[in-house]
mmCIF file of C-alpha atoms in Angstrom:
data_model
loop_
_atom_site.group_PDB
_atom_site.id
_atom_site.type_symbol
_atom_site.label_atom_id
_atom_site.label_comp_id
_atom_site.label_asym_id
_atom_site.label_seq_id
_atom_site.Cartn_x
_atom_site.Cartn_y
_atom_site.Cartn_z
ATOM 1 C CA UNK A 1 52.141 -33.498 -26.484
ATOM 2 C CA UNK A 2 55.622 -35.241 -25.846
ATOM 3 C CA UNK A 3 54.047 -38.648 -25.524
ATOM 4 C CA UNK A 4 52.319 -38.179 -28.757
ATOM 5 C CA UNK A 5 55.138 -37.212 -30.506
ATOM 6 C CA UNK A 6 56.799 -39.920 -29.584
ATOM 7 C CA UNK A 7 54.217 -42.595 -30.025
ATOM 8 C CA UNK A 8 53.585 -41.582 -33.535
ATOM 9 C CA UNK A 9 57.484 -41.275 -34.284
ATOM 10 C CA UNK A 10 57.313 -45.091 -35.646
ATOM 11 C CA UNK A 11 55.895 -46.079 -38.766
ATOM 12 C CA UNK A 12 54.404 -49.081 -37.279
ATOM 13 C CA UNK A 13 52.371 -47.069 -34.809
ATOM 14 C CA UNK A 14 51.512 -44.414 -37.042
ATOM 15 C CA UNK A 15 49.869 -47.604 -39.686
ATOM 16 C CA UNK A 16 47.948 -48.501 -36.882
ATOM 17 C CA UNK A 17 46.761 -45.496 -36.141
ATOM 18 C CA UNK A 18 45.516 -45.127 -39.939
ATOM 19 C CA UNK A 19 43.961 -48.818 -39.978
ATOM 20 C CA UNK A 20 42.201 -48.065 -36.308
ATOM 21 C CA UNK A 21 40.383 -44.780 -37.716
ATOM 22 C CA UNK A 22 36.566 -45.197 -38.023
ATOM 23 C CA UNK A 23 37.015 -48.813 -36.862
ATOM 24 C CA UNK A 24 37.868 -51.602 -34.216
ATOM 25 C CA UNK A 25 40.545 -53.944 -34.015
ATOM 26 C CA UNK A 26 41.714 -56.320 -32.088
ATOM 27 C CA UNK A 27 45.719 -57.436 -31.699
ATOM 28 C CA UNK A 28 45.579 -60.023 -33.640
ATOM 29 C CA UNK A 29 44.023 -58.540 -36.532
ATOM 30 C CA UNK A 30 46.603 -55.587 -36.223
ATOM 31 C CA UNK A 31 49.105 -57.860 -36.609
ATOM 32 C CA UNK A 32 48.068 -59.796 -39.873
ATOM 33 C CA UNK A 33 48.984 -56.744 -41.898
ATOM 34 C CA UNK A 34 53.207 -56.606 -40.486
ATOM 35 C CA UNK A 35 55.998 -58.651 -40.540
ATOM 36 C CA UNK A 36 56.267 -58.531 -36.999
ATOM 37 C CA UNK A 37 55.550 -60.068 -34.289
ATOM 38 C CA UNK A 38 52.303 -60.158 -32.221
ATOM 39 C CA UNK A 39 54.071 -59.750 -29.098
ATOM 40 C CA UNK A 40 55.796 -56.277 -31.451
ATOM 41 C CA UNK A 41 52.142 -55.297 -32.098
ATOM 42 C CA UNK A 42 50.987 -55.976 -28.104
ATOM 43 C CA UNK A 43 53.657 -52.985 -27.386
ATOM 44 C CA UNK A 44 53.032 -50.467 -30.090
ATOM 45 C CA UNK A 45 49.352 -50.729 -29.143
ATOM 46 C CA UNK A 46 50.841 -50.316 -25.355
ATOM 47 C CA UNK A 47 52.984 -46.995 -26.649
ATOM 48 C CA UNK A 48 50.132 -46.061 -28.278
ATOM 49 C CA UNK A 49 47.546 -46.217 -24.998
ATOM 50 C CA UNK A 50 49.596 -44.714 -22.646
ATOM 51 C CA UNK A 51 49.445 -42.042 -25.464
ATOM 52 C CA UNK A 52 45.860 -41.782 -24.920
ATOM 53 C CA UNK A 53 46.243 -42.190 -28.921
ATOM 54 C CA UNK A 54 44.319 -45.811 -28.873
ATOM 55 C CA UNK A 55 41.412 -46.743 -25.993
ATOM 56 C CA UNK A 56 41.103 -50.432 -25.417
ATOM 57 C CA UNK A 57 38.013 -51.972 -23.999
ATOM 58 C CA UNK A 58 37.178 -55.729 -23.535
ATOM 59 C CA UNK A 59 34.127 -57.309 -25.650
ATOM 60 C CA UNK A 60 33.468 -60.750 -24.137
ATOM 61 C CA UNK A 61 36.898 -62.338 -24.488
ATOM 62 C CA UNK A 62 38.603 -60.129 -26.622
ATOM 63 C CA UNK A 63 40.254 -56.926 -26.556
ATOM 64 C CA UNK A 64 39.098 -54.558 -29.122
ATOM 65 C CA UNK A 65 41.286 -50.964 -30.027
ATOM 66 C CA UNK A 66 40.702 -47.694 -31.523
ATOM 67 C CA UNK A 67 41.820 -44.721 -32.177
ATOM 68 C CA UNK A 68 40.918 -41.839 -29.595
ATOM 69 C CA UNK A 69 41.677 -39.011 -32.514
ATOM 70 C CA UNK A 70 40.892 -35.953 -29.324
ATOM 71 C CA UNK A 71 44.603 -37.422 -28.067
ATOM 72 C CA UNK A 72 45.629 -35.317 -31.651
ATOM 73 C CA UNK A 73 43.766 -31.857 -30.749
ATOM 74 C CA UNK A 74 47.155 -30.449 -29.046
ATOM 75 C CA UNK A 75 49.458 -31.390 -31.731
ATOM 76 C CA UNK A 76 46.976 -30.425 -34.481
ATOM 77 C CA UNK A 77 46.642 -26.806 -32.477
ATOM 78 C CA UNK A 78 50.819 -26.539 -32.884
ATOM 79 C CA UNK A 79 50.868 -27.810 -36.122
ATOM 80 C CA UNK A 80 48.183 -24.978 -37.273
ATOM 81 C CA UNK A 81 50.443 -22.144 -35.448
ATOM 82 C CA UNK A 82 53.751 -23.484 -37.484
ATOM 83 C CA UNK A 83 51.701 -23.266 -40.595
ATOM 84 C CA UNK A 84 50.543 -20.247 -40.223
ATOM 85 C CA UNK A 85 53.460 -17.089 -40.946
ATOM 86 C CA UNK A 86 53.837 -15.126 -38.352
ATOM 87 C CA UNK A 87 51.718 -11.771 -38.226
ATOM 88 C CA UNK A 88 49.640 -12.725 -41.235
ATOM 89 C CA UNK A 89 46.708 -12.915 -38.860
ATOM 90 C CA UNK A 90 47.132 -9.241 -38.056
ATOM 91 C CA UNK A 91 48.066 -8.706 -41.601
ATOM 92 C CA UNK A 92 44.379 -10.442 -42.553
ATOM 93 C CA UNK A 93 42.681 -8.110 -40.483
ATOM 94 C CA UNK A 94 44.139 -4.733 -41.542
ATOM 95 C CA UNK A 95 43.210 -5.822 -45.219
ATOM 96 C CA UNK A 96 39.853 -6.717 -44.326
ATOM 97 C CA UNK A 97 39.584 -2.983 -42.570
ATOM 98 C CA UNK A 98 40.643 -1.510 -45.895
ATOM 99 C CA UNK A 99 38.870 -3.342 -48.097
ATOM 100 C CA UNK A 100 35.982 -2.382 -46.006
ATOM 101 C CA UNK A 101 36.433 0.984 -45.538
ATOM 102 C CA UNK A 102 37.034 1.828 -49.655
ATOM 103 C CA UNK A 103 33.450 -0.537 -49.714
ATOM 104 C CA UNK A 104 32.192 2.678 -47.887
ATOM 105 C CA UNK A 105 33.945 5.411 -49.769
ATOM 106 C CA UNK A 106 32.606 3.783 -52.954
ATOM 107 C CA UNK A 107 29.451 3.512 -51.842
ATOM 108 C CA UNK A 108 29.288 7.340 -50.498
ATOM 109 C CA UNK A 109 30.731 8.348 -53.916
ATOM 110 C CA UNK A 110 28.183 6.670 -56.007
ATOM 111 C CA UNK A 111 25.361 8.456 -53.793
ATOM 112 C CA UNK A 112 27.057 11.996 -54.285
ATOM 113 C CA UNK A 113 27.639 10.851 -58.374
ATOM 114 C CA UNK A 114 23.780 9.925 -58.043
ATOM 115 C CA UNK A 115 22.550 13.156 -56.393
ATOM 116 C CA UNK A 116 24.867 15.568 -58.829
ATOM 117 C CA UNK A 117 23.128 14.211 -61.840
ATOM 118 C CA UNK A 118 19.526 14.058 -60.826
ATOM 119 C CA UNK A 119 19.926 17.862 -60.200
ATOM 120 C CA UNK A 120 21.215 18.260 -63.611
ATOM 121 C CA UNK A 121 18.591 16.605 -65.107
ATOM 122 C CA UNK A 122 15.727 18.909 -62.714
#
């Protein structure tokens, strides 16, 4: 998780990242969109690989990227615990008990309500 911390710690990688999702790119098309330069954009697309954030593979004579979004799972999983207050899942599932069991005391209630008043009406 370290190395993808730190790979998407720069703004730079973390653009590329965006403009690689659903897509290809190579380098060179990468680098139109920043005002840096292409040799720049060869190493944040090297930070990003050894990341396992970005997969490269060669089409004829060019290199294409993309994004390898599985490289997030880990960080996504932490994320989701940091978001989440502690003991609230516990918390969840002691409401749900209760709201289930007063389902059941309603519903035995009704049935004795139901029973008392057709014998007053035999």
């Amino acid at each position: 998780m370290d190395e993808v911390t730190n790979a998407i710690a720069d703004p730079v990688r973390r653009d590329i990242l965006v403009m690689l999702r659903g897509t290809t790119l190579t380098a060179g098309e990468i680098a139109r969109h920043f005002p840096i330069s292409r040799p720049a954009i060869s190493r944040h697309l090297r930070v990003l690989r050894e990341s396992g954030l970005v997969r490269d593979e060669l089409a004829g004579t060019r290199r294409l990227y993309r994004l390898e979004p599985a490289a997030l799972a880990e960080l996504a999983e932490w994320i989701a615990v940091l978001r989440t207050p502690a003991g609230w899942g516990h918390r969840l599932d002691a409401l749900e008990t209760e709201v289930r069991r007063a389902g059941r005391e309603r519903a035995g209630h009704r049935t004795t309500q139901d029973r008392d008043h057709t014998e007053d009406i035999a």
